[in-house]
Amino acid sequence: MTSLPLVFDAPKRGLPPRHLADLDEAGRRAAVTDLGLPAFRADQLSRHYFGRLENDSAAMTDLSPALRDQLAAELLPPLLTEVRHLETDAGTTRKSLWRLHDGTLVESVLMRYPARTGHPERITVCVSSQAGCGMACPFCATGQGGLKRNLSTGEIVDQVVAAARDSARGEIPGGPGRLSNVVFMGMGEPLANYSRLVAALRRLIDPSPAGLGLSQRSITVSTVGLVPAIDKLANEGLNVTLAVSLHAPDDELRNTLVPVNTRWNVAEVLASADAYAARTGRRYSIEYAMIRDINDQPWRADLLGDLLAPRLAHVNLIPLNPTPGSDWDASPKPVEREFVRRLEQRGVPVTVRDTRGREIDGACGQLAASG
Ligand code: SAH
């Protein structure tokens, strides 16, 4: 097993209160028996939280009032308090600002995409894995404030449960719906918070009434390319979708756009993603922010296309979203189209991501969580 270098460890602070979602099934049963209660109470509580998406113990009427108060106090402490939310796209994109137990702020973004021919409706939540981020990519707002701390498993899972609850209760225009996708593309570098991320993934995909039962392929973990962690993830028996934030096909430029490239370069990151793809049988995504006159030259498109053509990869171009303190902006549309054309010419599948949430600073790279 490879352990991650210490440089990725967040500063230590008071731990968040223990929550049901931090524990696996055995752990929940043990926690309940430690309280002198029968183990099945853990399953009952899990069904409320994961199955019915209930966090208000008063609604758990199959438990006596005294019992529900005790269980809620011990295993369902509030982890996320909504400070506010902002909406755009007629309410179908909603960014929530959450306060954690120690006052730390994080954001998540819920997006509902109506069904279109051949595609069912999609409801996606973009969640944070850390408060802040230590990766220091100069075009990303989250990177500018540095890393505050890792989120706990419960704090990650609870963002997803809150999104599933809002969807199920019809709080997003379009009526009650089912959360279908989770992307770890909010604040933070998910693979720098490895063990909590993996535990959260297990809760999200657990098909029992004590888990959320999301499909693995509809969960995407996005990384700057922490090679030892990608390698480790390939051996977890999971097959969630991997996304790699490449942003440049050459080391010279990538060293400046994604500083961790000086540690694991383009070739090493792609080799690790290939091994992940081989292990899981899943195509991976290459994320590439289109930054005017920085990484959008035709020769870079050709280089990227040549690198990716033989690989099980798909390119997601993201028009750069503006961030405070940066003069960079998105590539002009004709430049973007030429970039796409050159990739397609080499047989590389490519999509251009829509930039939902820009108006509320909720698009990729804009999450900064200022109170
Ligand atoms: N740390 C992880 C996940 C968070 S960011 C990662 O880097 O992959 C999710 C995606 O948004 C990444 O591809 C990131 O590079 C991209 N991104 C960051 N800032 C952006 C910006 N200003 N405009 C467009 N995309 C951006």
Coordinates of C-alpha atoms and ligand atoms in Angstrom, one line a residue:
M1 CA 0.0 0.0 0.0
T2 CA 1.2 3.5 -0.8
S3 CA 0.6 6.1 1.7
L4 CA 0.1 9.7 0.6
P5 CA 2.8 12.2 1.4
L6 CA 2.3 14.3 4.5
V7 CA 2.2 17.4 2.4
F8 CA -1.5 16.5 1.6
D9 CA -2.5 16.2 5.3
A10 CA -4.9 18.9 6.4
P11 CA -4.3 20.8 9.6
K12 CA -5.8 19.0 12.6
R13 CA -8.9 20.6 14.3
G14 CA -11.7 19.4 16.5
L15 CA -13.3 16.5 14.8
P16 CA -16.9 16.7 13.6
P17 CA -19.3 14.9 15.9
R18 CA -19.7 11.2 15.1
H19 CA -22.5 10.5 12.6
L20 CA -24.2 7.4 11.3
A21 CA -22.8 8.1 7.9
D22 CA -19.2 7.9 9.2
L23 CA -19.7 4.2 10.1
D24 CA -20.2 1.0 8.2
E25 CA -23.0 -1.3 9.1
A26 CA -21.0 -3.2 11.7
G27 CA -19.8 0.1 13.2
R28 CA -23.4 1.4 13.5
R29 CA -24.5 -1.8 15.2
A30 CA -21.6 -1.6 17.6
A31 CA -22.4 2.1 18.3
V32 CA -26.0 1.2 19.1
T33 CA -25.1 -1.8 21.3
D34 CA -22.6 0.4 23.2
L35 CA -25.6 2.5 24.1
G36 CA -27.2 -0.6 25.6
L37 CA -29.7 -0.9 22.7
P38 CA -30.4 -3.8 20.4
A39 CA -28.4 -3.8 17.2
F40 CA -31.5 -3.7 15.0
R41 CA -32.0 -0.1 16.1
A42 CA -29.0 0.8 14.0
D43 CA -30.7 -0.7 10.9
Q44 CA -33.9 1.2 11.7
L45 CA -32.0 4.5 12.0
S46 CA -30.1 3.8 8.7
R47 CA -33.3 3.1 6.8
H48 CA -34.6 6.5 8.0
Y49 CA -31.5 8.4 7.0
F50 CA -30.4 6.6 3.8
G51 CA -33.7 5.1 2.7
R52 CA -36.2 7.8 3.5
L53 CA -33.6 10.6 3.5
E54 CA -35.0 11.7 6.9
N55 CA -32.9 13.7 9.2
D56 CA -35.6 15.0 11.5
S57 CA -35.9 12.4 14.3
A58 CA -39.4 13.7 15.2
A59 CA -40.6 12.1 11.9
M60 CA -39.2 8.7 12.9
T61 CA -42.5 7.6 14.5
D62 CA -41.7 3.9 14.7
L63 CA -39.3 4.8 17.5
S64 CA -40.5 6.1 20.9
P65 CA -39.8 9.8 21.5
A66 CA -37.2 9.0 24.2
L67 CA -35.5 6.5 21.9
R68 CA -35.4 8.7 18.9
D69 CA -34.0 11.6 20.9
Q70 CA -31.2 9.4 22.2
L71 CA -30.4 7.9 18.8
A72 CA -30.5 11.3 17.1
A73 CA -28.2 12.8 19.8
E74 CA -25.7 10.0 19.4
L75 CA -25.8 9.2 15.7
L76 CA -27.6 12.0 13.8
P77 CA -26.0 15.2 14.9
P78 CA -26.5 18.1 12.4
L79 CA -23.4 18.2 10.3
L80 CA -24.4 20.8 7.7
T81 CA -26.3 23.9 8.5
E82 CA -27.5 25.8 5.4
V83 CA -26.3 29.4 5.5
R84 CA -28.0 30.2 2.3
H85 CA -28.6 29.0 -1.2
L86 CA -28.5 30.7 -4.5
E87 CA -30.5 29.7 -7.6
T88 CA -30.3 30.2 -11.3
D89 CA -31.6 28.5 -14.5
A90 CA -35.1 29.0 -13.2
G91 CA -34.2 27.2 -10.0
T92 CA -32.8 24.1 -11.6
T93 CA -29.3 25.0 -10.6
R94 CA -28.9 25.6 -6.9
K95 CA -25.7 26.3 -4.9
S96 CA -25.8 25.8 -1.2
L97 CA -23.4 27.3 1.3
W98 CA -23.1 25.1 4.4
R99 CA -21.6 25.8 7.8
L100 CA -19.9 22.9 9.5
H101 CA -19.7 22.3 13.2
D102 CA -16.5 24.3 13.6
G103 CA -17.7 27.3 11.5
T104 CA -15.9 26.1 8.4
L105 CA -17.8 26.8 5.2
V106 CA -18.2 24.6 2.1
E107 CA -20.4 24.6 -1.0
S108 CA -22.3 22.1 -3.1
V109 CA -24.2 22.5 -6.3
L110 CA -27.4 20.7 -7.4
M111 CA -28.3 20.6 -11.1
R112 CA -31.4 19.2 -12.7
Y113 CA -31.3 18.4 -16.4
P114 CA -34.6 17.6 -18.1
A115 CA -35.0 14.4 -20.2
R116 CA -34.2 14.7 -23.9
T117 CA -34.4 12.2 -26.6
G118 CA -32.5 9.1 -25.7
H119 CA -31.5 10.6 -22.3
P120 CA -33.5 10.2 -19.1
E121 CA -33.7 13.1 -16.7
R122 CA -30.5 13.6 -14.7
I123 CA -30.2 15.2 -11.3
T124 CA -26.6 15.7 -10.3
V125 CA -25.0 17.0 -7.2
C126 CA -21.4 18.4 -7.2
V127 CA -20.0 17.9 -3.7
S128 CA -17.0 19.1 -1.8
S129 CA -14.5 16.7 -0.3
Q130 CA -12.3 19.3 1.5
A131 CA -12.8 22.8 2.8
G132 CA -10.5 24.8 0.5
C133 CA -7.9 23.0 -1.5
G134 CA -4.1 22.6 -1.2
M135 CA -3.4 22.0 -4.9
A136 CA -3.0 25.7 -5.8
C137 CA -4.1 25.6 -9.5
P138 CA -3.9 29.3 -10.4
F139 CA -7.2 29.4 -12.5
C140 CA -9.4 27.9 -9.7
A141 CA -10.9 30.0 -7.0
T142 CA -10.9 27.2 -4.4
G143 CA -7.1 26.8 -4.8
Q144 CA -6.5 30.5 -4.0
G145 CA -7.5 30.2 -0.3
G146 CA -5.5 27.1 0.5
L147 CA -6.6 24.1 2.4
K148 CA -8.6 24.6 5.5
R149 CA -9.4 21.0 6.4
N150 CA -10.5 17.6 5.2
L151 CA -14.2 16.8 5.4
S152 CA -15.3 13.8 7.4
T153 CA -17.1 10.9 5.6
G154 CA -20.3 12.1 7.2
E155 CA -19.9 15.6 6.0
I156 CA -19.4 14.4 2.4
V157 CA -22.3 11.9 2.5
D158 CA -24.6 14.4 4.1
Q159 CA -24.2 16.8 1.2
V160 CA -25.4 14.0 -1.1
V161 CA -28.2 13.0 1.3
A162 CA -29.4 16.7 1.5
A163 CA -29.4 16.8 -2.4
A164 CA -31.3 13.6 -2.6
R165 CA -33.8 14.9 0.0
D166 CA -34.4 18.2 -1.8
S167 CA -34.9 16.3 -5.1
A168 CA -37.3 13.7 -3.6
R169 CA -39.3 16.4 -1.9
G170 CA -39.8 18.4 -5.1
E171 CA -37.8 21.4 -4.0
I172 CA -36.2 21.7 -7.4
P173 CA -38.7 22.8 -10.1
G174 CA -40.0 19.8 -12.1
G175 CA -41.6 17.9 -9.2
P176 CA -40.2 15.2 -7.0
G177 CA -37.3 13.4 -8.6
R178 CA -34.5 11.0 -7.9
L179 CA -30.9 12.1 -7.5
S180 CA -29.0 10.2 -10.2
N181 CA -25.4 11.5 -10.3
V182 CA -22.7 12.6 -7.9
V183 CA -19.6 14.4 -9.0
F184 CA -16.6 15.1 -6.7
M185 CA -15.9 18.4 -8.4
G186 CA -16.7 20.8 -5.7
M187 CA -14.2 22.2 -3.3
G188 CA -11.0 20.2 -2.6
E189 CA -9.0 17.4 -4.0
P190 CA -10.9 14.2 -3.3
L191 CA -7.9 11.9 -3.5
A192 CA -6.0 14.0 -0.9
N193 CA -8.8 13.0 1.5
Y194 CA -8.5 9.4 0.5
S195 CA -9.9 7.3 3.3
R196 CA -12.9 9.5 3.9
L197 CA -13.6 9.6 0.2
V198 CA -13.6 5.9 -0.2
A199 CA -15.8 5.4 2.9
A200 CA -18.2 7.9 1.5
L201 CA -18.3 6.1 -1.9
R202 CA -19.1 2.9 -0.1
R203 CA -22.1 4.5 1.7
L204 CA -23.3 6.1 -1.6
I205 CA -23.3 2.8 -3.6
D206 CA -24.5 0.5 -0.8
P207 CA -27.6 -1.1 -2.3
S208 CA -29.1 -2.2 1.0
P209 CA -31.8 -0.1 2.7
A210 CA -28.9 1.1 4.8
G211 CA -27.2 2.8 1.9
L212 CA -28.0 5.3 -0.8
G213 CA -27.9 2.7 -3.7
L214 CA -26.5 5.0 -6.3
S215 CA -24.9 3.3 -9.4
Q216 CA -21.2 3.4 -9.5
R217 CA -21.0 4.6 -13.0
S218 CA -23.0 7.7 -12.1
I219 CA -20.4 8.7 -9.6
T220 CA -17.4 10.7 -10.8
V221 CA -14.2 11.3 -8.8
S222 CA -12.2 14.1 -10.3
T223 CA -8.5 14.5 -9.5
V224 CA -5.5 16.7 -10.3
G225 CA -3.7 13.4 -10.7
L226 CA -2.3 12.1 -7.4
V227 CA -0.8 9.0 -8.9
P228 CA -0.4 6.8 -5.8
A229 CA -4.0 7.5 -4.8
I230 CA -5.3 6.7 -8.3
D231 CA -3.4 3.4 -8.1
K232 CA -4.8 2.6 -4.7
L233 CA -8.4 3.5 -5.9
A234 CA -8.0 1.0 -8.7
N235 CA -7.6 -1.7 -6.1
E236 CA -10.6 -0.9 -3.9
G237 CA -13.0 -3.1 -5.8
L238 CA -14.9 0.0 -6.9
N239 CA -15.6 1.1 -10.5
V240 CA -16.7 4.7 -10.1
T241 CA -15.8 7.0 -13.0
L242 CA -12.4 8.7 -12.9
A243 CA -11.9 12.2 -14.2
V244 CA -8.4 13.6 -14.5
S245 CA -7.9 17.4 -14.6
L246 CA -5.2 17.6 -17.3
H247 CA -5.5 21.1 -18.7
A248 CA -2.3 20.8 -20.7
P249 CA -0.8 17.9 -22.8
D250 CA 2.8 19.0 -22.1
D251 CA 4.7 19.1 -18.8
E252 CA 6.1 22.6 -19.3
L253 CA 2.6 24.2 -19.3
R254 CA 1.0 21.7 -16.9
N255 CA 3.7 22.4 -14.3
T256 CA 2.2 26.0 -14.1
L257 CA -1.5 25.2 -14.4
V258 CA -1.6 22.1 -12.1
P259 CA 1.4 22.6 -9.9
V260 CA 1.3 19.0 -8.6
N261 CA 2.5 18.0 -12.1
T262 CA 6.0 18.7 -10.9
R263 CA 5.5 15.6 -8.7
W264 CA 3.6 13.3 -11.1
N265 CA 3.9 14.4 -14.7
V266 CA 1.5 14.0 -17.7
A267 CA 2.9 10.6 -18.7
E268 CA 2.7 9.2 -15.2
V269 CA -0.8 10.5 -14.6
L270 CA -2.1 9.0 -17.9
A271 CA -0.4 5.7 -17.2
S272 CA -2.1 5.6 -13.8
A273 CA -5.5 6.5 -15.4
D274 CA -4.9 3.8 -18.0
A275 CA -4.3 1.2 -15.3
Y276 CA -7.5 2.4 -13.6
A277 CA -9.4 2.0 -16.8
A278 CA -8.0 -1.5 -17.5
R279 CA -8.9 -2.6 -13.9
T280 CA -12.4 -1.2 -14.0
G281 CA -13.2 -1.5 -17.6
R282 CA -14.4 2.1 -17.4
R283 CA -13.5 4.9 -19.8
Y284 CA -12.1 7.9 -17.9
S285 CA -12.6 11.6 -18.6
I286 CA -9.9 14.2 -19.2
E287 CA -10.9 17.6 -18.0
Y288 CA -9.5 20.5 -20.0
A289 CA -10.4 24.1 -19.1
M290 CA -10.1 26.1 -22.3
I291 CA -8.0 29.2 -21.4
R292 CA -7.6 31.9 -24.1
D293 CA -4.1 31.9 -25.5
I294 CA -2.8 29.7 -22.7
N295 CA -3.6 26.1 -23.5
D296 CA -5.9 26.4 -26.6
Q297 CA -3.4 26.4 -29.5
P298 CA -4.0 24.1 -32.4
W299 CA -0.7 22.3 -31.8
R300 CA -1.7 21.6 -28.2
A301 CA -5.0 20.1 -29.5
D302 CA -2.9 17.9 -31.8
L303 CA -0.6 16.8 -29.0
L304 CA -3.5 16.1 -26.7
G305 CA -5.2 14.1 -29.5
D306 CA -2.1 12.1 -30.2
L307 CA -1.7 11.3 -26.5
L308 CA -5.3 10.2 -26.0
A309 CA -6.1 8.5 -29.3
P310 CA -4.8 5.1 -28.2
R311 CA -6.4 5.4 -24.7
L312 CA -9.8 4.6 -23.2
A313 CA -10.4 8.3 -22.5
H314 CA -12.9 11.0 -23.4
V315 CA -12.2 14.7 -23.3
N316 CA -14.4 17.2 -21.5
L317 CA -13.6 20.7 -22.5
I318 CA -14.7 23.3 -19.9
P319 CA -14.8 26.9 -21.1
L320 CA -12.8 28.7 -18.4
N321 CA -15.1 30.2 -15.7
P322 CA -13.9 33.6 -14.5
T323 CA -12.4 33.8 -11.0
P324 CA -11.4 36.8 -8.9
G325 CA -7.8 37.9 -9.2
S326 CA -7.2 36.1 -12.5
D327 CA -7.0 37.9 -15.9
W328 CA -7.5 34.7 -17.8
D329 CA -10.7 34.1 -19.7
A330 CA -12.3 31.4 -21.8
S331 CA -11.2 30.7 -25.3
P332 CA -13.2 32.3 -28.1
K333 CA -15.8 29.9 -29.6
P334 CA -14.0 29.5 -33.0
V335 CA -10.8 28.5 -31.2
E336 CA -12.8 26.0 -29.1
R337 CA -14.4 24.6 -32.2
E338 CA -11.0 24.1 -33.9
F339 CA -9.7 22.4 -30.8
V340 CA -12.7 20.0 -30.8
R341 CA -12.2 19.4 -34.5
R342 CA -8.6 18.4 -34.1
L343 CA -9.4 16.0 -31.3
E344 CA -12.2 14.4 -33.3
Q345 CA -10.0 14.1 -36.3
R346 CA -7.8 11.8 -34.2
G347 CA -10.8 9.8 -33.1
V348 CA -10.9 11.1 -29.5
P349 CA -14.4 11.5 -28.1
V350 CA -15.0 15.1 -26.9
T351 CA -17.8 17.0 -25.3
V352 CA -17.9 20.7 -24.2
R353 CA -19.3 21.0 -20.7
D354 CA -22.1 23.6 -20.3
T355 CA -21.1 26.2 -17.8
R356 CA -24.1 26.0 -15.4
G357 CA -24.1 28.2 -12.4
R358 CA -21.7 31.0 -13.5
E359 CA -24.2 33.6 -12.5
I360 CA -24.1 32.4 -8.9
D361 CA -20.3 31.6 -8.9
G362 CA -21.3 28.0 -8.8
A363 CA -19.6 26.8 -11.9
C364 CA -16.4 24.7 -12.0
G365 CA -13.6 26.4 -10.2
Q366 CA -15.7 29.2 -8.7
L367 CA -16.5 27.7 -5.3
A368 CA -14.8 29.7 -2.6
A369 CA -17.4 29.6 0.2
S370 CA -17.2 33.1 1.5
G371 CA -19.7 33.8 4.2
Ligands
SAH1 N1 -9.6 18.9 -7.3 C1 -10.3 18.2 -8.3 C2 -11.8 18.4 -8.2 C3 -12.4 19.8 -8.2 S1 -12.4 20.9 -9.6 C4 -9.8 18.4 -9.6 O1 -9.0 19.3 -9.8 O2 -10.1 17.6 -10.5 C5 -13.4 20.2 -10.8 C6 -12.9 20.7 -12.2 O3 -13.1 22.1 -12.5 C7 -11.5 20.4 -12.4 O4 -11.2 19.8 -13.7 C8 -10.9 21.7 -12.3 O5 -9.6 21.8 -12.9 C9 -11.9 22.6 -13.1 N2 -11.8 24.0 -12.9 C10 -11.2 24.6 -11.8 N3 -11.2 26.0 -12.0 C11 -11.9 26.2 -13.2 C12 -12.3 27.4 -13.9 N4 -12.0 28.6 -13.4 N5 -12.9 27.2 -15.0 C13 -13.2 26.0 -15.5 N6 -12.9 24.8 -14.9 C14 -12.2 24.9 -13.7

